[in-house]
mmCIF file of N, CA and C in Angstrom:
data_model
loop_
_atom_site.group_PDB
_atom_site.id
_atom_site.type_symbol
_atom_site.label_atom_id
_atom_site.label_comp_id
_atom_site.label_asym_id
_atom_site.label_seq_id
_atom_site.Cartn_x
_atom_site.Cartn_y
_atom_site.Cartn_z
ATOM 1 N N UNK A 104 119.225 -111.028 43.771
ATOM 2 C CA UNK A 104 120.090 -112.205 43.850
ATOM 3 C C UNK A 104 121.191 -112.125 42.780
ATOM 4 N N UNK A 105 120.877 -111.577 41.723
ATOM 5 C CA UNK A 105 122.065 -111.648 40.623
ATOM 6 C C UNK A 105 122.867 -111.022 40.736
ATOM 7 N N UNK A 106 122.682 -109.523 41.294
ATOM 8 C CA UNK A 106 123.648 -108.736 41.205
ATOM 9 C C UNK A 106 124.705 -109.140 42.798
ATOM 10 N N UNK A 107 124.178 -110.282 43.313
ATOM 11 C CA UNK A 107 125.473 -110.661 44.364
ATOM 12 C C UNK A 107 126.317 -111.807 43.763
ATOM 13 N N UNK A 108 126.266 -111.913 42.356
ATOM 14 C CA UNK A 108 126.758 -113.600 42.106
ATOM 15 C C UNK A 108 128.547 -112.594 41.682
ATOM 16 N N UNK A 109 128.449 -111.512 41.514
ATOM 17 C CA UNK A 109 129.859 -111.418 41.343
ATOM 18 C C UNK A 109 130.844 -111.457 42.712
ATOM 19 N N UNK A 110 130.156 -110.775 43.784
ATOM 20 C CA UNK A 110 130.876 -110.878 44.987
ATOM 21 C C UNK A 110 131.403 -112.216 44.986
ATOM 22 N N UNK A 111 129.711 -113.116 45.104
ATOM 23 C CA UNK A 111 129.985 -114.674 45.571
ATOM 24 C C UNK A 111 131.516 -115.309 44.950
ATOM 25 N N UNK A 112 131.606 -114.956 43.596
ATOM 26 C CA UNK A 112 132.326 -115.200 43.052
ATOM 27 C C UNK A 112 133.614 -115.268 42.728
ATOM 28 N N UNK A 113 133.743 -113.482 43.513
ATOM 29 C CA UNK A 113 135.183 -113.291 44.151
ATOM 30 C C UNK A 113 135.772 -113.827 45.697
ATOM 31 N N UNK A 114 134.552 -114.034 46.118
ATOM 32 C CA UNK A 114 134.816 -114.548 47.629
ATOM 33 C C UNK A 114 135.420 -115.897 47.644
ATOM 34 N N UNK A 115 134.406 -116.882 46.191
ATOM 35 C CA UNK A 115 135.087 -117.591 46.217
ATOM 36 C C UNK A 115 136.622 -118.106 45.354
ATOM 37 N N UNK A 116 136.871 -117.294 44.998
ATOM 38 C CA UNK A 116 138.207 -117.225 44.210
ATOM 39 C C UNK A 116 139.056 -116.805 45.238
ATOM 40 N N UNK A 117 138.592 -116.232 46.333
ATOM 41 C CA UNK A 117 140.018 -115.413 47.354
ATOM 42 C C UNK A 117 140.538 -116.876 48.199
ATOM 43 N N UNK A 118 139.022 -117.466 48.660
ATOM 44 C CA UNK A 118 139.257 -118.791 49.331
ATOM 45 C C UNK A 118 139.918 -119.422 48.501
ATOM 46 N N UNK A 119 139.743 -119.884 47.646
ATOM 47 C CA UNK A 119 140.966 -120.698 46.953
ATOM 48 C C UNK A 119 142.127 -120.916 46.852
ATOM 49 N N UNK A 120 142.266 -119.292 46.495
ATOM 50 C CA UNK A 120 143.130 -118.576 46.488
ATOM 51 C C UNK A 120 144.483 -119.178 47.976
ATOM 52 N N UNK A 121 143.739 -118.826 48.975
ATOM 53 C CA UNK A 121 144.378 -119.138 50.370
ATOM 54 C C UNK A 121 144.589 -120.621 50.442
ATOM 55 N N UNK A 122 143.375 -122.023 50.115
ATOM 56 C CA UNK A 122 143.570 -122.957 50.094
ATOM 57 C C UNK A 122 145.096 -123.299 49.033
ATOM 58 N N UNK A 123 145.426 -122.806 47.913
ATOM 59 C CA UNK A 123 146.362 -122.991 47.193
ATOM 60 C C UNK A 123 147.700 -122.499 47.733
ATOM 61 N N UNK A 124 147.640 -121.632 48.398
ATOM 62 C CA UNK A 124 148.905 -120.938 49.302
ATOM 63 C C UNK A 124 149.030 -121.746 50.167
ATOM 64 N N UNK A 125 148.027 -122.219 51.069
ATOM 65 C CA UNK A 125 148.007 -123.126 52.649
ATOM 66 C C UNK A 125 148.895 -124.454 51.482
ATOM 67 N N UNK A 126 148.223 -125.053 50.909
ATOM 68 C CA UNK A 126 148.648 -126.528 50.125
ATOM 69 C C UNK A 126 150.436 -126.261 49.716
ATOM 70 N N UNK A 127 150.460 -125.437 49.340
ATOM 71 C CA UNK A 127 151.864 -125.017 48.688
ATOM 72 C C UNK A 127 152.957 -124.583 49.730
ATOM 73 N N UNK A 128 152.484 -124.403 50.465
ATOM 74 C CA UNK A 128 153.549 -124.058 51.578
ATOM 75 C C UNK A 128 153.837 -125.570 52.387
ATOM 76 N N UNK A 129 152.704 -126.530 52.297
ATOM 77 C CA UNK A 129 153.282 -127.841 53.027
ATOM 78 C C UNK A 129 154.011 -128.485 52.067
ATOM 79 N N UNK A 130 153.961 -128.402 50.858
ATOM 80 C CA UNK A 130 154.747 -129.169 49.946
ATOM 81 C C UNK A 130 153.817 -129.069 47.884
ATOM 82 N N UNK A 131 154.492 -130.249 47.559
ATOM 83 C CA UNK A 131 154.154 -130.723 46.215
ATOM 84 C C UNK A 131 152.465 -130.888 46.680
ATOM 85 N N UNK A 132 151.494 -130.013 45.279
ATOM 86 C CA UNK A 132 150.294 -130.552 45.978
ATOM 87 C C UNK A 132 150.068 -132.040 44.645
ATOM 88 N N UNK A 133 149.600 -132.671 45.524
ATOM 89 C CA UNK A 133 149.523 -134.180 45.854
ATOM 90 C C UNK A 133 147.996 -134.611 45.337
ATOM 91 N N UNK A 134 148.022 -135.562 44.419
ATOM 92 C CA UNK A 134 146.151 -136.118 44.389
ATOM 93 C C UNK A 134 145.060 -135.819 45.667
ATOM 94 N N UNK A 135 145.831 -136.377 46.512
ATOM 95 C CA UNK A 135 145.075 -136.472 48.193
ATOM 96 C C UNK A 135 144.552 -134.637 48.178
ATOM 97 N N UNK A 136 145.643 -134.155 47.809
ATOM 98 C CA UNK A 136 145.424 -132.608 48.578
ATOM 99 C C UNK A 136 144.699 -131.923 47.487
ATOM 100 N N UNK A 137 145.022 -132.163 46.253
ATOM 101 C CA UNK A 137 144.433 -131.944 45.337
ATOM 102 C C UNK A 137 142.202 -132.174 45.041
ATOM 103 N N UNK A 138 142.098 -133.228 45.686
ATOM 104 C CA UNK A 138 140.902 -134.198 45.738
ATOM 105 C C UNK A 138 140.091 -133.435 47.022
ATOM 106 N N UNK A 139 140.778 -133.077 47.927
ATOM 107 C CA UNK A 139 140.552 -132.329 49.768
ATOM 108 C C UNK A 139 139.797 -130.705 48.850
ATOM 109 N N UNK A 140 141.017 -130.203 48.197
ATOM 110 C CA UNK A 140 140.850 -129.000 47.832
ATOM 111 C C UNK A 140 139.590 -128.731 46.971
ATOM 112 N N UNK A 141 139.158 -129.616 45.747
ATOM 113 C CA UNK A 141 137.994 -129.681 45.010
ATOM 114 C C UNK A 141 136.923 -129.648 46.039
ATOM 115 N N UNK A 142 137.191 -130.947 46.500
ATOM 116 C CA UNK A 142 135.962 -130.855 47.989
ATOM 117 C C UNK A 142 135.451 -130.243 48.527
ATOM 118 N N UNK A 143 136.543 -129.544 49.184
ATOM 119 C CA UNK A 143 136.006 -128.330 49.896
ATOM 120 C C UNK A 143 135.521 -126.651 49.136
ATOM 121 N N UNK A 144 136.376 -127.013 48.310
ATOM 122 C CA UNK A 144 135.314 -125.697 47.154
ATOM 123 C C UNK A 144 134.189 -125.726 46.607
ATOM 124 N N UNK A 145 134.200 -127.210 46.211
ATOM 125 C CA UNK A 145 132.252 -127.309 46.333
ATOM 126 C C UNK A 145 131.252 -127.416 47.126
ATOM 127 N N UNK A 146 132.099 -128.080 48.807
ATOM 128 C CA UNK A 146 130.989 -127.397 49.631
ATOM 129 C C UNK A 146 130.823 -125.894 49.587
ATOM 130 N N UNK A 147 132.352 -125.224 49.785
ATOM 131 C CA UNK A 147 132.225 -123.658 49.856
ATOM 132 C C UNK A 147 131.383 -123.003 49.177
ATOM 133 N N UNK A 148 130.809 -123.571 47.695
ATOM 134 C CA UNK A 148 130.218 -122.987 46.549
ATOM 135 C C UNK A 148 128.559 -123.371 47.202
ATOM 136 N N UNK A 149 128.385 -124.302 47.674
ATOM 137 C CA UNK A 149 126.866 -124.687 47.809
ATOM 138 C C UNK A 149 126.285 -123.843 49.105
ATOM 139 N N UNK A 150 127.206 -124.122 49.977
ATOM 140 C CA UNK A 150 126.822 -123.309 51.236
ATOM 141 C C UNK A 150 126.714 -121.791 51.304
ATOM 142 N N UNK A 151 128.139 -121.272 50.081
ATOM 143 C CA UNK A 151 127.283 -119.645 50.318
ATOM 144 C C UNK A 151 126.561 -119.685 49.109
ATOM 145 N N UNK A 152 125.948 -120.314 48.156
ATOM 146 C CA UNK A 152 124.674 -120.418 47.563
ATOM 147 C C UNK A 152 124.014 -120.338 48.605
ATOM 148 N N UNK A 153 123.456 -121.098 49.570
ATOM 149 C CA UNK A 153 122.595 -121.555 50.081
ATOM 150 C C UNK A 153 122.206 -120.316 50.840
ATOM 151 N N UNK A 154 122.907 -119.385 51.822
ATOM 152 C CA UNK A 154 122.839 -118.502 52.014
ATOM 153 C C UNK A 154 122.631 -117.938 51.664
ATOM 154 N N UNK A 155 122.993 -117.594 50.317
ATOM 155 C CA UNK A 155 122.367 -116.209 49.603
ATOM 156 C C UNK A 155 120.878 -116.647 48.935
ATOM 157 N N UNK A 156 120.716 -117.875 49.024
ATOM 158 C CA UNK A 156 119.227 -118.310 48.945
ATOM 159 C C UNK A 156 118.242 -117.652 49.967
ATOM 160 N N UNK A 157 119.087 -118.507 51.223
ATOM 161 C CA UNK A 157 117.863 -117.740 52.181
ATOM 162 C C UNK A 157 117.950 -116.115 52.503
ATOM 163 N N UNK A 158 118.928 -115.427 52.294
ATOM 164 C CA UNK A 158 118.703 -113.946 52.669
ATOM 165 C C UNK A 158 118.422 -113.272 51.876
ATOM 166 N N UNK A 159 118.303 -113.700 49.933
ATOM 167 C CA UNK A 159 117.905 -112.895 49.526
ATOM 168 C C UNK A 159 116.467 -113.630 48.748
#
């Protein structure tokens, strides 16, 4: 399990990554979009936890 927390880690930095490009291309990012974006990176963070719970 440990030696996948760096992948996890980059996987989730790439997503971000894209969420911050997607946000920036519609405009000024905004509380709203700002608040959406946290959101959804902490589901992103729990769910591929969760996964790498059950497969490894």
């Amino acid at each position: 399990m440990i030696h996948m927390i760096p992948a996890v880690l980059l996987f989730i930095v790439f997503i971000g990554m894209l969420m911050v490009l997607i946000l920036k291309k519609y405009g000024e990012m905004g509380k709203t979009e700002l608040a959406t974006y946290v959101a959804l990176m902490a589901w992103g963070c729990l769910f591929i936890g969760f996964c790498m719970a059950r497969y490894f």
